[in-house]
Coordinates of N, CA and C in Angstrom, one line a residue:
Chain A
D1393 N -4.7 -65.2 7.8 CA -5.7 -64.8 6.4 C -5.9 -63.4 7.1
G1394 N -6.1 -62.4 5.9 CA -6.9 -61.1 5.8 C -8.0 -60.8 5.9
G1395 N -8.6 -60.0 6.6 CA -9.7 -59.5 6.9 C -10.0 -59.0 8.0
I1396 N -11.6 -58.5 8.4 CA -11.8 -58.2 9.3 C -12.3 -58.9 10.1
T1397 N -11.8 -58.4 11.4 CA -12.7 -59.6 13.1 C -12.9 -58.4 13.4
Q1398 N -14.3 -59.2 14.0 CA -15.2 -58.3 15.3 C -15.1 -58.9 15.9
S1399 N -15.7 -58.7 17.2 CA -15.6 -59.3 18.6 C -16.4 -58.4 20.0
P1400 N -17.1 -58.9 20.7 CA -17.6 -60.2 20.6 C -18.6 -60.4 19.7
K1401 N -18.7 -61.4 18.9 CA -19.9 -62.3 18.0 C -21.1 -61.9 18.9
Y1402 N -21.4 -62.2 20.0 CA -22.6 -61.9 20.8 C -22.2 -61.1 22.3
L1403 N -23.3 -60.2 22.6 CA -23.2 -59.2 23.6 C -24.1 -59.1 24.3
F1404 N -24.3 -59.4 25.9 CA -25.2 -59.2 26.5 C -25.0 -57.8 27.5
R1405 N -26.2 -56.9 27.2 CA -25.6 -55.9 28.5 C -26.8 -55.4 29.2
K1406 N -26.6 -55.0 30.1 CA -27.5 -54.3 31.1 C -27.9 -52.9 30.7
E1407 N -29.3 -52.6 30.9 CA -29.8 -51.1 31.0 C -28.7 -50.6 31.4
G1408 N -28.2 -49.1 31.2 CA -27.8 -48.1 31.6 C -26.0 -48.5 31.4
Q1409 N -25.7 -49.8 31.1 CA -23.9 -50.1 30.9 C -23.7 -49.2 29.4
N1410 N -22.3 -49.0 29.5 CA -21.8 -49.2 28.2 C -21.0 -50.1 27.6
V1411 N -21.0 -50.1 26.2 CA -20.1 -51.5 25.8 C -19.5 -51.1 24.5
T1412 N -18.1 -51.5 24.5 CA -17.4 -51.2 23.4 C -17.2 -52.6 22.6
L1413 N -17.5 -52.3 21.3 CA -17.7 -53.8 20.0 C -16.1 -53.1 19.5
S1414 N -15.6 -54.3 19.2 CA -14.1 -54.4 18.7 C -14.4 -54.8 17.1
C1415 N -13.0 -54.0 16.5 CA -13.2 -54.4 15.0 C -11.8 -54.1 14.7
E1416 N -11.1 -54.9 14.1 CA -9.6 -54.8 13.8 C -9.4 -55.1 12.2
Q1417 N -9.1 -54.7 11.4 CA -8.6 -55.2 10.3 C -7.4 -55.0 9.8
N1418 N -6.7 -56.1 9.0 CA -5.2 -56.6 8.6 C -5.1 -56.2 6.9
L1419 N -6.2 -55.6 6.2 CA -6.2 -55.6 5.4 C -5.2 -53.9 4.3
N1420 N -5.3 -53.2 5.4 CA -4.0 -51.9 5.0 C -5.3 -51.0 4.4
H1421 N -6.7 -51.2 4.7 CA -7.6 -50.2 4.2 C -7.3 -48.6 4.8
D1422 N -7.6 -47.8 4.4 CA -7.8 -46.6 5.1 C -8.8 -46.1 6.0
A1423 N -10.1 -46.8 4.8 CA -11.4 -46.2 5.6 C -12.2 -47.4 6.4
M1424 N -12.9 -47.0 7.3 CA -13.5 -48.0 7.9 C -14.9 -47.4 8.5
Y1425 N -15.7 -48.4 8.5 CA -17.4 -47.8 9.2 C -18.2 -48.8 10.2
W1426 N -18.9 -48.5 10.5 CA -19.8 -48.8 11.5 C -21.5 -48.7 11.1
Y1427 N -22.4 -50.2 10.7 CA -23.4 -50.3 10.4 C -24.1 -50.8 11.3
R1428 N -25.4 -50.3 11.5 CA -26.4 -51.1 12.9 C -27.6 -51.9 11.5
Q1429 N -27.9 -52.9 12.0 CA -29.2 -53.7 10.7 C -30.1 -54.4 12.0
D1430 N -31.4 -53.3 11.4 CA -32.4 -54.0 12.3 C -33.2 -54.5 10.9
P1431 N -34.1 -55.9 11.3 CA -34.8 -56.5 10.8 C -36.0 -55.5 10.0
G1432 N -35.6 -55.6 8.6 CA -36.4 -54.8 7.7 C -36.0 -53.2 7.3
Q1433 N -35.0 -52.6 8.2 CA -34.2 -51.6 8.0 C -33.1 -51.5 7.4
G1434 N -32.4 -52.9 6.3 CA -31.3 -52.2 6.1 C -30.5 -51.9 7.1
L1435 N -29.0 -51.3 6.5 CA -28.2 -50.9 7.0 C -27.8 -49.5 7.1
R1436 N -27.6 -49.5 8.4 CA -28.2 -47.7 8.5 C -26.4 -47.3 9.0
L1437 N -25.7 -46.0 8.8 CA -24.4 -46.0 9.0 C -24.1 -45.4 10.6
I1438 N -24.0 -45.8 11.5 CA -23.3 -44.8 12.6 C -22.6 -44.3 12.4
Y1439 N -21.5 -44.2 12.2 CA -20.0 -43.4 12.2 C -18.8 -44.2 11.0
Y1440 N -18.2 -43.4 10.1 CA -17.1 -44.1 9.6 C -16.0 -43.1 9.9
S1441 N -14.8 -43.8 9.4 CA -13.8 -42.8 8.9 C -12.7 -42.7 8.0
Q1442 N -12.2 -42.1 7.9 CA -11.5 -42.4 6.2 C -10.0 -42.6 6.3
I1443 N -9.2 -41.9 7.4 CA -8.1 -41.4 7.9 C -8.2 -41.6 9.2
V1444 N -6.6 -42.0 9.9 CA -6.7 -42.3 11.3 C -6.8 -41.3 12.3
N1445 N -7.4 -40.9 13.1 CA -7.6 -39.8 13.7 C -8.7 -39.0 13.6
D1446 N -9.5 -39.5 12.8 CA -10.5 -38.7 12.3 C -11.7 -39.6 11.6
F1447 N -13.0 -39.0 11.9 CA -13.7 -39.7 12.1 C -15.3 -38.7 12.0
Q1448 N -16.4 -39.4 11.1 CA -17.5 -38.3 10.9 C -18.7 -39.1 11.3
K1449 N -20.1 -38.3 11.9 CA -21.1 -39.4 12.2 C -21.5 -39.5 11.1
G1450 N -22.6 -40.6 11.1 CA -23.2 -41.0 10.0 C -24.8 -40.9 10.2
D1451 N -25.7 -41.3 9.5 CA -27.1 -41.1 9.8 C -27.6 -41.4 11.2
I1452 N -27.5 -42.3 12.1 CA -27.4 -42.4 13.3 C -26.6 -42.4 14.3
A1453 N -25.7 -41.8 14.6 CA -24.9 -41.7 15.5 C -25.3 -41.2 17.0
E1454 N -26.2 -40.8 16.9 CA -26.4 -40.7 18.7 C -26.6 -41.7 19.3
G1455 N -25.7 -41.7 20.6 CA -25.7 -42.7 21.6 C -24.7 -43.5 21.0
Y1456 N -23.9 -43.0 20.2 CA -22.5 -43.8 20.2 C -21.8 -43.2 19.9
S1457 N -20.1 -43.9 20.3 CA -19.1 -42.7 20.1 C -18.0 -44.0 19.3
V1458 N -17.0 -43.5 18.7 CA -15.9 -44.3 18.0 C -14.4 -43.3 18.3
S1459 N -13.8 -44.3 18.3 CA -12.0 -43.3 18.0 C -11.4 -44.3 16.7
R1460 N -10.4 -43.7 16.3 CA -9.7 -44.2 15.7 C -8.0 -43.8 15.6
E1461 N -7.6 -44.4 16.6 CA -5.9 -44.0 17.0 C -5.4 -45.0 16.1
K1462 N -5.8 -45.9 16.0 CA -4.5 -47.1 14.6 C -5.6 -47.2 13.8
K1463 N -4.4 -47.5 12.3 CA -5.2 -47.4 11.3 C -6.0 -48.9 10.8
E1464 N -5.7 -49.7 11.3 CA -6.3 -50.6 11.8 C -7.6 -51.6 12.7
S1465 N -7.6 -50.3 13.6 CA -8.4 -50.6 14.6 C -9.5 -49.5 14.6
F1466 N -10.9 -49.9 14.9 CA -12.2 -48.7 15.1 C -13.0 -49.5 15.9
P1467 N -12.9 -49.2 17.1 CA -13.9 -49.8 17.9 C -14.8 -48.8 18.2
L1468 N -16.4 -49.5 18.3 CA -17.6 -48.6 18.5 C -18.3 -48.8 19.8
T1469 N -18.6 -47.5 20.9 CA -19.1 -47.7 21.9 C -20.7 -47.4 22.0
V1470 N -21.0 -48.4 22.6 CA -22.5 -48.3 22.7 C -23.1 -47.9 24.0
T1471 N -23.4 -46.3 24.1 CA -23.6 -45.7 25.8 C -24.8 -46.2 26.2
S1472 N -25.1 -45.6 27.1 CA -26.1 -46.0 27.7 C -27.1 -44.7 27.4
A1473 N -27.0 -43.6 26.5 CA -27.5 -42.7 25.9 C -28.4 -43.5 24.6
Q1474 N -28.0 -44.5 24.2 CA -28.7 -44.7 22.9 C -30.0 -45.9 23.8
K1475 N -31.0 -45.1 23.0 CA -32.6 -45.6 23.6 C -32.8 -47.3 23.2
N1476 N -32.3 -47.5 22.3 CA -33.1 -49.0 21.1 C -31.7 -49.7 20.7
P1477 N -30.3 -49.9 22.1 CA -29.5 -50.5 21.5 C -29.5 -51.9 20.8
T1478 N -30.9 -52.9 20.9 CA -30.1 -54.4 20.9 C -30.7 -54.0 19.3
A1479 N -29.5 -54.6 18.6 CA -29.1 -55.1 17.1 C -28.2 -55.6 16.4
F1480 N -27.9 -56.3 15.5 CA -26.6 -56.6 14.9 C -26.2 -55.5 14.3
Y1481 N -24.3 -55.6 14.7 CA -23.7 -54.4 14.6 C -22.7 -54.7 13.7
L1482 N -22.7 -54.1 12.5 CA -21.3 -54.6 11.4 C -20.4 -53.6 11.2
C1483 N -19.1 -53.7 11.1 CA -17.9 -53.4 10.7 C -17.5 -53.8 9.6
A1484 N -17.1 -52.3 8.7 CA -16.5 -52.5 7.3 C -15.1 -51.5 7.0
S1485 N -14.6 -52.0 6.2 CA -13.6 -51.4 5.6 C -13.4 -51.2 4.4
S1486 N -12.6 -50.3 3.6 CA -12.5 -49.8 2.4 C -11.9 -49.3 1.6
S1487 N -10.7 -49.7 0.9 CA -9.8 -48.5 0.2 C -10.5 -47.8 -0.1
T1488 N -9.6 -46.7 -0.4 CA -10.0 -45.2 -1.2 C -9.3 -44.6 -2.6
W1489 N -9.6 -44.0 -3.3 CA -9.2 -43.4 -4.8 C -9.5 -42.3 -4.8
G1490 N -8.9 -40.9 -4.2 CA -9.6 -39.8 -3.8 C -10.5 -39.8 -3.4
R1491 N -11.6 -39.6 -3.6 CA -13.1 -39.2 -3.5 C -13.7 -40.3 -3.5
S1492 N -13.5 -41.6 -4.3 CA -14.0 -42.8 -4.6 C -13.8 -44.0 -3.1
T1493 N -15.0 -44.4 -3.0 CA -14.9 -45.6 -2.1 C -15.0 -46.9 -2.7
G1494 N -13.6 -48.2 -2.8 CA -14.3 -49.3 -3.0 C -14.7 -50.1 -2.6
E1495 N -15.1 -51.4 -2.9 CA -16.0 -52.3 -2.0 C -15.7 -52.3 -0.6
L1496 N -16.6 -52.3 0.3 CA -16.4 -52.7 1.5 C -16.1 -54.2 1.7
F1497 N -15.6 -54.5 2.8 CA -15.3 -55.7 3.4 C -16.0 -55.7 4.6
F1498 N -16.9 -56.9 4.8 CA -17.3 -56.9 6.2 C -16.8 -57.4 7.2
G1499 N -16.9 -57.5 8.3 CA -17.1 -58.3 9.3 C -18.1 -59.4 9.7
E1500 N -17.9 -60.3 10.4 CA -19.2 -61.0 10.8 C -20.5 -60.6 11.6
G1501 N -19.7 -59.4 12.1 CA -20.7 -58.6 13.2 C -20.8 -59.2 14.4
S1502 N -21.5 -58.3 15.2 CA -22.0 -58.5 16.6 C -23.2 -58.3 16.9
R1503 N -23.4 -59.6 17.3 CA -25.3 -59.2 17.9 C -25.3 -58.8 19.5
L1504 N -25.2 -57.6 19.6 CA -25.5 -57.0 20.9 C -27.3 -57.2 21.4
T1505 N -27.5 -57.3 22.7 CA -29.1 -57.7 23.3 C -29.1 -56.8 24.6
V1506 N -29.9 -56.4 24.6 CA -30.0 -55.4 26.4 C -30.8 -56.1 26.8
L1507 N -30.8 -56.2 27.9 CA -32.1 -57.2 28.9 C -32.3 -55.9 30.0
Chain B
G540 N -31.0 -35.2 3.2 CA -29.8 -35.7 2.5 C -30.5 -37.0 1.6
Q541 N -29.0 -37.2 0.8 CA -29.1 -38.5 0.0 C -29.9 -39.5 0.4
Q542 N -31.2 -40.4 -0.2 CA -31.4 -41.4 0.2 C -31.9 -42.3 -1.2
V543 N -31.8 -43.7 -0.5 CA -31.5 -44.6 -1.5 C -32.7 -45.9 -1.3
M544 N -33.5 -45.8 -2.0 CA -34.6 -46.6 -2.1 C -34.6 -48.1 -2.7
Q545 N -34.9 -49.1 -2.0 CA -35.0 -50.1 -3.0 C -36.6 -50.6 -2.6
I546 N -36.7 -51.6 -4.1 CA -38.0 -52.0 -4.0 C -38.0 -53.5 -4.6
P547 N -38.6 -54.6 -4.5 CA -39.6 -54.5 -3.3 C -38.7 -54.9 -2.4
Q548 N -39.3 -54.7 -0.8 CA -38.6 -55.1 0.3 C -38.7 -56.9 0.5
Y549 N -39.6 -57.7 0.0 CA -39.6 -59.1 -0.1 C -40.0 -59.4 -1.3
Q550 N -39.6 -60.5 -1.9 CA -39.6 -61.2 -3.1 C -39.4 -62.8 -3.0
H551 N -40.8 -63.7 -3.2 CA -40.9 -65.1 -3.0 C -41.2 -65.7 -4.3
V552 N -40.1 -66.5 -4.9 CA -40.3 -67.1 -6.2 C -40.1 -68.5 -6.0
Q553 N -40.7 -69.1 -6.9 CA -40.3 -70.6 -7.2 C -39.0 -70.8 -7.7
E554 N -38.4 -72.0 -7.6 CA -37.1 -71.7 -8.3 C -37.3 -72.4 -10.2
G555 N -36.6 -71.2 -10.2 CA -36.4 -71.6 -12.2 C -37.3 -70.0 -12.4
E556 N -37.9 -69.4 -11.5 CA -38.4 -68.3 -11.9 C -37.5 -67.4 -11.8
D557 N -37.4 -65.8 -12.5 CA -36.7 -65.1 -12.7 C -37.0 -63.8 -11.6
F558 N -36.1 -62.9 -10.9 CA -36.2 -62.5 -10.0 C -35.3 -61.0 -10.0
T559 N -36.2 -59.7 -9.6 CA -35.7 -58.4 -10.0 C -35.6 -57.6 -8.8
T560 N -34.7 -56.9 -8.3 CA -34.9 -55.5 -7.6 C -34.6 -54.2 -8.0
Y561 N -35.0 -53.3 -8.0 CA -35.1 -51.8 -8.4 C -34.4 -51.4 -6.9
C562 N -33.0 -50.1 -7.1 CA -33.0 -48.9 -6.7 C -32.9 -47.8 -7.4
N563 N -33.3 -47.1 -6.3 CA -34.0 -45.5 -6.8 C -33.3 -44.2 -5.9
S564 N -32.4 -43.5 -6.1 CA -31.6 -42.5 -5.6 C -32.3 -41.6 -6.0
S565 N -32.4 -40.2 -4.4 CA -33.0 -38.8 -4.7 C -31.7 -38.3 -5.7
T566 N -30.9 -38.6 -5.6 CA -29.2 -37.6 -6.1 C -29.0 -38.5 -7.0
T567 N -28.2 -37.9 -8.0 CA -27.2 -38.4 -9.0 C -25.9 -39.1 -8.5
L568 N -25.8 -40.7 -8.5 CA -24.7 -41.2 -7.9 C -23.7 -41.5 -8.9
S569 N -22.4 -41.1 -8.4 CA -21.2 -41.1 -8.7 C -20.8 -43.1 -9.4
N570 N -21.3 -43.7 -8.7 CA -21.1 -45.2 -9.1 C -22.2 -46.0 -7.8
I571 N -23.0 -47.3 -7.9 CA -23.5 -47.7 -7.6 C -22.9 -49.4 -7.0
Q572 N -22.8 -50.0 -5.8 CA -22.8 -51.0 -5.5 C -23.8 -51.8 -5.1
W573 N -23.5 -53.8 -5.3 CA -24.4 -54.2 -4.9 C -23.8 -55.5 -4.0
Y574 N -24.6 -56.0 -2.9 CA -24.3 -56.5 -1.7 C -25.0 -57.7 -1.7
K575 N -24.7 -59.0 -1.3 CA -26.1 -59.7 -0.8 C -25.6 -60.8 0.4
Q576 N -26.5 -60.8 1.0 CA -26.3 -61.4 2.5 C -26.8 -62.7 2.6
R577 N -26.3 -63.4 3.0 CA -27.0 -64.7 3.4 C -27.9 -64.6 4.2
P578 N -28.5 -65.4 4.9 CA -29.2 -65.5 6.6 C -28.6 -66.0 7.2
G579 N -28.2 -65.3 8.0 CA -27.2 -65.4 9.2 C -25.7 -65.0 9.1
G580 N -25.3 -64.0 7.6 CA -24.5 -64.0 7.5 C -23.7 -62.3 7.8
H581 N -23.2 -61.8 6.4 CA -23.1 -60.6 6.3 C -22.8 -60.2 5.0
P582 N -22.8 -59.0 4.9 CA -22.9 -58.6 3.3 C -21.7 -58.6 2.5
V583 N -21.7 -59.3 1.4 CA -20.8 -60.0 0.5 C -20.7 -59.0 -0.8
F584 N -19.6 -58.4 -1.5 CA -19.8 -57.1 -2.4 C -20.1 -58.4 -3.8
L585 N -20.6 -57.4 -4.3 CA -21.3 -58.2 -5.8 C -20.5 -57.6 -6.9
I586 N -20.8 -56.4 -7.0 CA -20.2 -55.6 -8.4 C -20.3 -54.2 -8.0
Q587 N -19.7 -53.4 -8.9 CA -19.7 -52.2 -9.1 C -20.0 -51.4 -10.0
L588 N -20.6 -50.3 -10.6 CA -21.5 -50.1 -11.9 C -21.1 -48.7 -11.5
V589 N -20.3 -48.0 -12.6 CA -19.5 -46.6 -12.7 C -20.6 -45.7 -13.6
K590 N -20.6 -46.1 -14.9 CA -21.0 -45.7 -16.4 C -22.7 -45.4 -16.4
S591 N -23.0 -44.2 -16.8 CA -24.3 -44.4 -17.3 C -24.4 -45.6 -18.2
G592 N -25.6 -45.4 -18.2 CA -26.2 -46.9 -18.7 C -25.5 -48.3 -19.0
E593 N -24.9 -48.9 -18.0 CA -23.8 -49.8 -17.7 C -24.5 -50.9 -17.7
V594 N -24.1 -51.8 -18.3 CA -24.7 -53.4 -18.0 C -23.7 -54.2 -17.8
K595 N -24.0 -54.9 -16.6 CA -22.7 -56.1 -15.8 C -23.1 -57.4 -16.0
K596 N -23.2 -58.2 -16.5 CA -23.3 -59.6 -15.8 C -22.4 -60.3 -15.1
Q597 N -22.9 -61.2 -14.1 CA -21.9 -62.3 -13.5 C -22.9 -63.6 -13.5
K598 N -22.9 -64.8 -14.6 CA -23.6 -65.5 -14.5 C -24.9 -65.4 -14.5
R599 N -25.3 -65.7 -14.0 CA -27.1 -65.4 -14.1 C -27.8 -64.1 -13.8
L600 N -26.8 -63.3 -13.4 CA -26.7 -62.2 -12.5 C -26.7 -61.1 -13.4
T601 N -27.6 -60.2 -13.9 CA -27.4 -59.2 -14.6 C -27.7 -57.9 -14.1
F602 N -26.8 -56.7 -13.7 CA -26.7 -55.5 -13.1 C -26.8 -54.4 -14.1
Q603 N -27.4 -53.4 -14.0 CA -27.9 -52.1 -14.8 C -27.9 -50.7 -13.6
F604 N -27.6 -49.7 -14.8 CA -27.1 -48.5 -14.3 C -28.1 -47.7 -14.8
G605 N -28.7 -47.1 -14.5 CA -29.8 -46.0 -15.4 C -28.8 -44.7 -16.4
E606 N -29.3 -44.5 -17.0 CA -29.0 -43.1 -17.6 C -28.9 -42.2 -17.2
A607 N -29.9 -41.8 -16.6 CA -29.5 -40.7 -15.3 C -28.8 -40.8 -14.1
K608 N -28.3 -42.0 -14.0 CA -27.4 -42.1 -13.2 C -28.2 -42.1 -11.4
K609 N -29.3 -42.5 -11.7 CA -30.0 -42.3 -10.4 C -30.6 -43.4 -10.1
N610 N -30.7 -44.9 -11.0 CA -31.4 -46.0 -10.4 C -30.7 -47.1 -11.2
S611 N -31.2 -48.1 -10.8 CA -30.1 -49.4 -10.7 C -31.1 -50.8 -10.2
S612 N -30.6 -51.5 -10.9 CA -31.6 -53.0 -11.1 C -30.5 -54.1 -11.0
L613 N -31.2 -55.2 -10.5 CA -30.7 -56.2 -10.3 C -31.3 -57.4 -11.0
H614 N -30.9 -58.4 -11.4 CA -32.1 -59.3 -12.6 C -31.1 -60.5 -11.9
I615 N -31.8 -61.6 -11.6 CA -31.3 -62.9 -11.5 C -32.2 -63.7 -12.4
T616 N -31.7 -64.4 -13.3 CA -32.5 -65.2 -14.4 C -32.7 -66.8 -13.3
A617 N -33.5 -67.7 -13.8 CA -34.0 -68.7 -13.6 C -33.3 -69.0 -12.1
T618 N -33.8 -68.5 -10.8 CA -33.3 -68.6 -9.7 C -33.0 -69.7 -9.0
Q619 N -31.9 -69.8 -8.0 CA -31.7 -71.6 -7.4 C -31.9 -70.9 -5.8
T620 N -32.1 -72.3 -5.3 CA -32.1 -71.7 -3.6 C -31.1 -71.5 -3.1
T621 N -29.7 -71.2 -3.5 CA -28.1 -70.8 -3.5 C -28.3 -69.6 -3.5
D622 N -28.9 -68.7 -4.4 CA -29.5 -67.6 -4.4 C -30.7 -66.5 -3.0
V623 N -30.9 -67.8 -2.1 CA -31.7 -66.9 -1.2 C -30.4 -66.1 -0.5
G624 N -31.5 -64.8 0.2 CA -30.6 -63.9 0.9 C -31.3 -62.3 0.8
T625 N -30.9 -61.3 1.3 CA -30.8 -60.3 1.3 C -30.2 -59.7 0.2
Y626 N -30.8 -58.6 -0.8 CA -29.7 -58.1 -1.8 C -29.6 -56.5 -1.7
F627 N -28.9 -56.0 -1.5 CA -28.6 -55.0 -0.6 C -27.8 -53.8 -2.2
C628 N -28.3 -52.3 -2.3 CA -27.3 -51.3 -3.4 C -27.1 -50.5 -2.6
A629 N -26.2 -49.9 -2.7 CA -25.0 -48.8 -1.9 C -24.7 -47.8 -3.0
G630 N -24.5 -46.4 -2.6 CA -24.0 -45.5 -3.2 C -24.0 -44.5 -2.1
P631 N -23.1 -43.4 -3.2 CA -21.9 -42.8 -1.9 C -22.8 -41.9 -1.6
G632 N -22.6 -41.1 -0.3 CA -23.6 -40.4 0.3 C -23.5 -38.7 -0.1
G633 N -23.7 -38.4 -1.5 CA -23.8 -37.0 -1.7 C -22.9 -36.5 -1.6
T634 N -22.6 -35.5 -0.9 CA -21.3 -34.4 -0.9 C -20.8 -34.9 0.3
S635 N -20.8 -35.9 1.4 CA -20.0 -36.5 2.7 C -19.1 -37.6 1.8
Y636 N -17.8 -37.1 2.0 CA -16.7 -37.9 1.3 C -16.6 -39.1 1.9
G637 N -16.8 -40.2 1.4 CA -16.2 -41.4 1.8 C -17.7 -42.0 2.5
K638 N -19.0 -41.6 2.3 CA -20.0 -42.1 3.5 C -20.4 -43.1 2.1
L639 N -21.0 -44.0 2.5 CA -21.7 -45.1 1.6 C -23.2 -45.6 2.3
T640 N -24.5 -45.3 1.7 CA -25.5 -45.4 1.8 C -25.9 -46.4 1.1
F641 N -26.9 -47.4 2.3 CA -27.6 -48.3 1.5 C -29.2 -48.5 1.5
G642 N -29.6 -48.7 0.8 CA -30.8 -49.3 0.5 C -31.6 -50.1 1.9
Q643 N -32.5 -50.5 1.6 CA -33.4 -51.5 2.7 C -33.1 -52.9 2.6
G644 N -33.0 -53.1 1.0 CA -32.7 -54.7 0.9 C -33.7 -55.1 0.4
T645 N -33.5 -56.2 -0.3 CA -34.9 -56.8 -1.1 C -34.6 -58.5 -0.5
I646 N -35.4 -58.7 0.3 CA -35.2 -60.3 1.0 C -35.9 -61.1 -0.4
L647 N -34.9 -62.3 -0.9 CA -35.3 -63.2 -1.7 C -35.6 -64.7 -1.6
T648 N -36.4 -65.4 -0.9 CA -36.9 -66.2 -0.8 C -37.1 -67.1 -2.2
V649 N -36.7 -68.6 -2.1 CA -37.0 -69.3 -3.2 C -37.6 -70.7 -2.7
H650 N -38.6 -71.2 -3.5 CA -39.3 -72.3 -3.0 C -38.8 -73.2 -3.7
P651 N -38.1 -74.3 -3.5 CA -37.7 -75.4 -4.5 C -39.1 -75.8 -5.0

């Protein structure tokens, strides 16, 4: 099936540890995104990438890092510098036409809990 | 930076009542998208509006894009329990190519 796969679905981490969330898509989309969701705050953009080997900071990039070495993969690392990392993380992808962004296809999400 | 504000944050209705959520942007939008997220799920695309004053319908859902392309609304007629979830609007992030900014969402509860 075509779509976006995020793993793991649930993750527990001790304070001070880095953790990497996986996001893979087989939709042949150029653009990929990471959003963080907290109750009552909607979706906040962490990082996004329009093309392989290029990515931009979103609104809340501090304490996070990404890479885009392959078109189908956009892993997110939550570093120990992130002050409040417990959240629901959503990866998405979309096709693009010029400067326009198509609909976003989301993965099932990864729920990170810091103990 | 560009902001997308959405109201109300919560809406509780009786089944059969209508529901509307509003989205306002601090800047003119080239387009606006709407998503629905069921409880425990992930956002799913509903529609994209592009033209000034555009109105689109999907069964009981009516989407509008304002004349100035700075606001939008989603109206549900005669809500059903299957309409429960969070509705988000999202717009391009100003001059930042490829950035999509979401509103805070409206959480809809439908009482049978």
